[in-house]
Amino acid sequence: IEAPAPSRSRPERGMMGARPRRWIVDETYAAYLRQVQEQRAELGESMVALQGALDHPAGLGSTWRGRVRAALTELAHDLRDHVELTESSGGFYDDIRTKAPRLSHQVESQVAEHAALLAEVERLLAERDEGMPDADAVAAHREAATRLLGQLVRHRQDVRGRARALG
């Protein structure tokens, strides 16, 4: 996924030079933002699918493990796409760093979270591939995947707040 070079013109000035809440966005950047929103929706659907898989009784054995594995695989794919799209050169985070340098530290926190989230998804996939020897291991896997979902929810909420801070 390649992000087009974002290009936003200055916001229109209202009375006495005050900035309105909306930017005038060129069509290329608007298309990129739509792509980010669509990808964000896909990631949300993957999160719902993982929650649905985890909600099934682990006593279903291989059926439960297969559903969780499929949902984790899809989540991993969508999370990688999210990271690639938002962290790409000229992407969303570059735009925030340029337009709102005061948020640069928060962007770096988001980038660090991406790395941690990706590492946890990969760990869960590897754990699943290596096998879960007993009910305690299955319970620990379920708990870790549930924690991951909570971290993703918080990450998405933080990103929305930062996007709103841009004005």
PDB file of C-alpha atoms in Angstrom:
ATOM      1  CA  ILE A   1       0.000   0.000   0.000  1.00  0.00           C
ATOM      2  CA  GLU A   2       1.479   3.310  -0.967  1.00  0.00           C
ATOM      3  CA  ALA A   3       0.396   6.575   0.485  1.00  0.00           C
ATOM      4  CA  PRO A   4       0.211   9.469  -1.895  1.00  0.00           C
ATOM      5  CA  ALA A   5       2.134  12.503  -0.825  1.00  0.00           C
ATOM      6  CA  PRO A   6      -0.316  14.408   1.329  1.00  0.00           C
ATOM      7  CA  SER A   7      -0.987  17.934   0.351  1.00  0.00           C
ATOM      8  CA  ARG A   8      -3.290  20.072   2.367  1.00  0.00           C
ATOM      9  CA  SER A   9      -3.727  23.711   1.732  1.00  0.00           C
ATOM     10  CA  ARG A  10      -3.958  26.134   4.592  1.00  0.00           C
ATOM     11  CA  PRO A  11      -7.290  26.337   6.338  1.00  0.00           C
ATOM     12  CA  GLU A  12      -9.451  29.205   5.295  1.00  0.00           C
ATOM     13  CA  ARG A  13      -9.353  32.090   7.702  1.00  0.00           C
ATOM     14  CA  GLY A  14     -12.502  33.378   9.250  1.00  0.00           C
ATOM     15  CA  MET A  15     -13.148  36.691  10.933  1.00  0.00           C
ATOM     16  CA  MET A  16     -10.117  38.215  12.586  1.00  0.00           C
ATOM     17  CA  GLY A  17      -7.878  35.424  11.282  1.00  0.00           C
ATOM     18  CA  ALA A  18      -9.460  32.672  13.373  1.00  0.00           C
ATOM     19  CA  ARG A  19      -9.136  29.189  11.946  1.00  0.00           C
ATOM     20  CA  PRO A  20     -12.289  27.238  11.291  1.00  0.00           C
ATOM     21  CA  ARG A  21     -12.401  23.567  12.252  1.00  0.00           C
ATOM     22  CA  ARG A  22     -12.094  22.185   8.711  1.00  0.00           C
ATOM     23  CA  TRP A  23      -9.130  22.086   6.396  1.00  0.00           C
ATOM     24  CA  ILE A  24      -9.459  22.442   2.671  1.00  0.00           C
ATOM     25  CA  VAL A  25      -8.116  19.083   1.529  1.00  0.00           C
ATOM     26  CA  ASP A  26      -6.899  18.411  -1.989  1.00  0.00           C
ATOM     27  CA  GLU A  27      -8.443  15.431  -3.762  1.00  0.00           C
ATOM     28  CA  THR A  28      -5.327  13.236  -3.594  1.00  0.00           C
ATOM     29  CA  TYR A  29      -5.078  13.609   0.157  1.00  0.00           C
ATOM     30  CA  ALA A  30      -8.838  13.187   0.536  1.00  0.00           C
ATOM     31  CA  ALA A  31      -8.597   9.889  -1.365  1.00  0.00           C
ATOM     32  CA  TYR A  32      -5.733   8.801   0.899  1.00  0.00           C
ATOM     33  CA  LEU A  33      -7.796   9.637   3.992  1.00  0.00           C
ATOM     34  CA  ARG A  34     -10.699   7.587   2.602  1.00  0.00           C
ATOM     35  CA  GLN A  35      -8.287   4.697   2.144  1.00  0.00           C
ATOM     36  CA  VAL A  36      -7.146   5.079   5.764  1.00  0.00           C
ATOM     37  CA  GLN A  37     -10.782   5.103   6.924  1.00  0.00           C
ATOM     38  CA  GLU A  38     -11.634   2.018   4.853  1.00  0.00           C
ATOM     39  CA  GLN A  39      -8.618   0.172   6.182  1.00  0.00           C
ATOM     40  CA  ARG A  40      -9.516   1.213   9.721  1.00  0.00           C
ATOM     41  CA  ALA A  41     -12.973  -0.290   9.193  1.00  0.00           C
ATOM     42  CA  GLU A  42     -11.388  -3.552   7.986  1.00  0.00           C
ATOM     43  CA  LEU A  43      -9.211  -3.661  11.085  1.00  0.00           C
ATOM     44  CA  GLY A  44     -12.328  -3.120  13.206  1.00  0.00           C
ATOM     45  CA  GLU A  45     -14.050  -6.028  11.450  1.00  0.00           C
ATOM     46  CA  SER A  46     -11.037  -8.246  12.149  1.00  0.00           C
ATOM     47  CA  MET A  47     -11.201  -7.282  15.808  1.00  0.00           C
ATOM     48  CA  VAL A  48     -14.891  -8.227  15.921  1.00  0.00           C
ATOM     49  CA  ALA A  49     -14.104 -11.548  14.224  1.00  0.00           C
ATOM     50  CA  LEU A  50     -11.399 -12.338  16.784  1.00  0.00           C
ATOM     51  CA  GLN A  51     -13.747 -11.459  19.634  1.00  0.00           C
ATOM     52  CA  GLY A  52     -16.378 -13.724  18.087  1.00  0.00           C
ATOM     53  CA  ALA A  53     -13.902 -16.595  17.798  1.00  0.00           C
ATOM     54  CA  LEU A  54     -12.746 -16.122  21.394  1.00  0.00           C
ATOM     55  CA  ASP A  55     -16.355 -16.092  22.601  1.00  0.00           C
ATOM     56  CA  HIS A  56     -16.872 -19.686  21.465  1.00  0.00           C
ATOM     57  CA  PRO A  57     -16.216 -22.355  24.083  1.00  0.00           C
ATOM     58  CA  ALA A  58     -12.583 -23.464  24.088  1.00  0.00           C
ATOM     59  CA  GLY A  59     -13.976 -26.936  24.727  1.00  0.00           C
ATOM     60  CA  LEU A  60     -14.689 -27.115  20.998  1.00  0.00           C
ATOM     61  CA  GLY A  61     -11.018 -28.070  20.722  1.00  0.00           C
ATOM     62  CA  SER A  62      -9.675 -27.927  17.189  1.00  0.00           C
ATOM     63  CA  THR A  63     -12.744 -26.002  15.988  1.00  0.00           C
ATOM     64  CA  TRP A  64     -12.095 -23.232  18.530  1.00  0.00           C
ATOM     65  CA  ARG A  65      -8.362 -23.195  17.765  1.00  0.00           C
ATOM     66  CA  GLY A  66      -9.042 -23.034  14.024  1.00  0.00           C
ATOM     67  CA  ARG A  67     -11.453 -20.119  14.398  1.00  0.00           C
ATOM     68  CA  VAL A  68      -9.052 -18.208  16.632  1.00  0.00           C
ATOM     69  CA  ARG A  69      -6.142 -18.912  14.279  1.00  0.00           C
ATOM     70  CA  ALA A  70      -8.122 -17.695  11.239  1.00  0.00           C
ATOM     71  CA  ALA A  71      -9.246 -14.549  13.066  1.00  0.00           C
ATOM     72  CA  LEU A  72      -5.715 -13.831  14.338  1.00  0.00           C
ATOM     73  CA  THR A  73      -4.318 -14.308  10.836  1.00  0.00           C
ATOM     74  CA  GLU A  74      -6.805 -11.816   9.391  1.00  0.00           C
ATOM     75  CA  LEU A  75      -6.119  -9.383  12.237  1.00  0.00           C
ATOM     76  CA  ALA A  76      -2.373  -9.665  11.610  1.00  0.00           C
ATOM     77  CA  HIS A  77      -2.898  -8.895   7.917  1.00  0.00           C
ATOM     78  CA  ASP A  78      -5.120  -5.873   8.611  1.00  0.00           C
ATOM     79  CA  LEU A  79      -2.819  -4.571  11.347  1.00  0.00           C
ATOM     80  CA  ARG A  80       0.189  -4.797   9.012  1.00  0.00           C
ATOM     81  CA  ASP A  81      -1.785  -2.897   6.357  1.00  0.00           C
ATOM     82  CA  HIS A  82      -2.722  -0.256   8.946  1.00  0.00           C
ATOM     83  CA  VAL A  83       0.895   0.207   9.990  1.00  0.00           C
ATOM     84  CA  GLU A  84       2.132   0.365   6.415  1.00  0.00           C
ATOM     85  CA  LEU A  85      -0.520   2.876   5.403  1.00  0.00           C
ATOM     86  CA  THR A  86      -0.201   5.219   8.385  1.00  0.00           C
ATOM     87  CA  GLU A  87       3.589   5.030   8.791  1.00  0.00           C
ATOM     88  CA  SER A  88       4.497   5.230   5.092  1.00  0.00           C
ATOM     89  CA  SER A  89       6.501   8.166   3.840  1.00  0.00           C
ATOM     90  CA  GLY A  90       4.082  11.013   3.250  1.00  0.00           C
ATOM     91  CA  GLY A  91       1.355   9.183   5.152  1.00  0.00           C
ATOM     92  CA  PHE A  92      -0.918  10.106   8.017  1.00  0.00           C
ATOM     93  CA  TYR A  93       1.767  10.232  10.710  1.00  0.00           C
ATOM     94  CA  ASP A  94       4.145  12.247   8.524  1.00  0.00           C
ATOM     95  CA  ASP A  95       1.322  14.692   7.957  1.00  0.00           C
ATOM     96  CA  ILE A  96       0.693  15.015  11.685  1.00  0.00           C
ATOM     97  CA  ARG A  97       4.403  15.581  12.338  1.00  0.00           C
ATOM     98  CA  THR A  98       4.421  18.317   9.694  1.00  0.00           C
ATOM     99  CA  LYS A  99       1.111  20.019  10.431  1.00  0.00           C
ATOM    100  CA  ALA A 100       1.086  19.599  14.203  1.00  0.00           C
ATOM    101  CA  PRO A 101       4.662  19.193  15.470  1.00  0.00           C
ATOM    102  CA  ARG A 102       3.333  19.458  19.024  1.00  0.00           C
ATOM    103  CA  LEU A 103       1.906  15.943  18.485  1.00  0.00           C
ATOM    104  CA  SER A 104       5.190  14.401  17.274  1.00  0.00           C
ATOM    105  CA  HIS A 105       5.878  12.700  20.601  1.00  0.00           C
ATOM    106  CA  GLN A 106       2.393  11.190  20.565  1.00  0.00           C
ATOM    107  CA  VAL A 107       2.923   9.978  16.996  1.00  0.00           C
ATOM    108  CA  GLU A 108       6.141   8.287  18.093  1.00  0.00           C
ATOM    109  CA  SER A 109       4.167   6.631  20.894  1.00  0.00           C
ATOM    110  CA  GLN A 110       1.678   5.350  18.313  1.00  0.00           C
ATOM    111  CA  VAL A 111       4.522   4.000  16.154  1.00  0.00           C
ATOM    112  CA  ALA A 112       5.979   2.223  19.201  1.00  0.00           C
ATOM    113  CA  GLU A 113       2.519   0.804  19.943  1.00  0.00           C
ATOM    114  CA  HIS A 114       2.325  -0.491  16.388  1.00  0.00           C
ATOM    115  CA  ALA A 115       5.555  -2.422  16.916  1.00  0.00           C
ATOM    116  CA  ALA A 116       4.310  -3.852  20.216  1.00  0.00           C
ATOM    117  CA  LEU A 117       0.903  -4.791  18.776  1.00  0.00           C
ATOM    118  CA  LEU A 118       2.462  -6.490  15.764  1.00  0.00           C
ATOM    119  CA  ALA A 119       4.887  -8.377  18.003  1.00  0.00           C
ATOM    120  CA  GLU A 120       2.035  -9.612  20.188  1.00  0.00           C
ATOM    121  CA  VAL A 121      -0.029 -10.770  17.205  1.00  0.00           C
ATOM    122  CA  GLU A 122       2.989 -12.634  15.848  1.00  0.00           C
ATOM    123  CA  ARG A 123       3.660 -14.160  19.277  1.00  0.00           C
ATOM    124  CA  LEU A 124       0.059 -15.369  19.527  1.00  0.00           C
ATOM    125  CA  LEU A 125       0.214 -16.857  16.037  1.00  0.00           C
ATOM    126  CA  ALA A 126       3.496 -18.630  16.847  1.00  0.00           C
ATOM    127  CA  GLU A 127       2.099 -19.872  20.157  1.00  0.00           C
ATOM    128  CA  ARG A 128      -0.896 -21.262  18.312  1.00  0.00           C
ATOM    129  CA  ASP A 129       1.336 -22.911  15.702  1.00  0.00           C
ATOM    130  CA  GLU A 130       3.542 -24.468  18.369  1.00  0.00           C
ATOM    131  CA  GLY A 131       0.480 -25.936  20.012  1.00  0.00           C
ATOM    132  CA  MET A 132      -1.200 -25.473  23.347  1.00  0.00           C
ATOM    133  CA  PRO A 133      -0.524 -28.538  25.488  1.00  0.00           C
ATOM    134  CA  ASP A 134      -3.310 -28.193  28.026  1.00  0.00           C
ATOM    135  CA  ALA A 135      -6.366 -26.256  29.186  1.00  0.00           C
ATOM    136  CA  ASP A 136      -4.207 -23.775  31.119  1.00  0.00           C
ATOM    137  CA  ALA A 137      -2.282 -22.902  27.947  1.00  0.00           C
ATOM    138  CA  VAL A 138      -5.555 -22.442  26.044  1.00  0.00           C
ATOM    139  CA  ALA A 139      -6.895 -20.189  28.812  1.00  0.00           C
ATOM    140  CA  ALA A 140      -3.673 -18.138  28.810  1.00  0.00           C
ATOM    141  CA  HIS A 141      -3.860 -17.825  25.007  1.00  0.00           C
ATOM    142  CA  ARG A 142      -7.464 -16.655  25.212  1.00  0.00           C
ATOM    143  CA  GLU A 143      -6.566 -14.126  27.921  1.00  0.00           C
ATOM    144  CA  ALA A 144      -3.621 -12.766  25.906  1.00  0.00           C
ATOM    145  CA  ALA A 145      -5.766 -12.410  22.781  1.00  0.00           C
ATOM    146  CA  THR A 146      -8.443 -10.626  24.811  1.00  0.00           C
ATOM    147  CA  ARG A 147      -5.806  -8.250  26.218  1.00  0.00           C
ATOM    148  CA  LEU A 148      -4.612  -7.604  22.664  1.00  0.00           C
ATOM    149  CA  LEU A 149      -8.129  -6.587  21.652  1.00  0.00           C
ATOM    150  CA  GLY A 150      -8.260  -4.134  24.558  1.00  0.00           C
ATOM    151  CA  GLN A 151      -4.924  -2.644  23.510  1.00  0.00           C
ATOM    152  CA  LEU A 152      -6.173  -2.260  19.943  1.00  0.00           C
ATOM    153  CA  VAL A 153      -9.352  -0.534  21.121  1.00  0.00           C
ATOM    154  CA  ARG A 154      -7.309   1.949  23.180  1.00  0.00           C
ATOM    155  CA  HIS A 155      -4.911   2.506  20.279  1.00  0.00           C
ATOM    156  CA  ARG A 156      -7.786   3.304  17.925  1.00  0.00           C
ATOM    157  CA  GLN A 157      -9.300   5.708  20.461  1.00  0.00           C
ATOM    158  CA  ASP A 158      -5.958   7.494  20.886  1.00  0.00           C
ATOM    159  CA  VAL A 159      -5.571   7.895  17.128  1.00  0.00           C
ATOM    160  CA  ARG A 160      -9.060   9.391  16.806  1.00  0.00           C
ATOM    161  CA  GLY A 161      -8.244  11.900  19.538  1.00  0.00           C
ATOM    162  CA  ARG A 162      -5.013  12.913  17.842  1.00  0.00           C
ATOM    163  CA  ALA A 163      -6.713  13.304  14.483  1.00  0.00           C
ATOM    164  CA  ARG A 164      -9.296  15.602  16.071  1.00  0.00           C
ATOM    165  CA  ALA A 165      -6.504  17.643  17.667  1.00  0.00           C
ATOM    166  CA  LEU A 166      -5.363  18.608  14.178  1.00  0.00           C
ATOM    167  CA  GLY A 167      -8.459  20.712  13.858  1.00  0.00           C
TER     168      GLY A 167
END
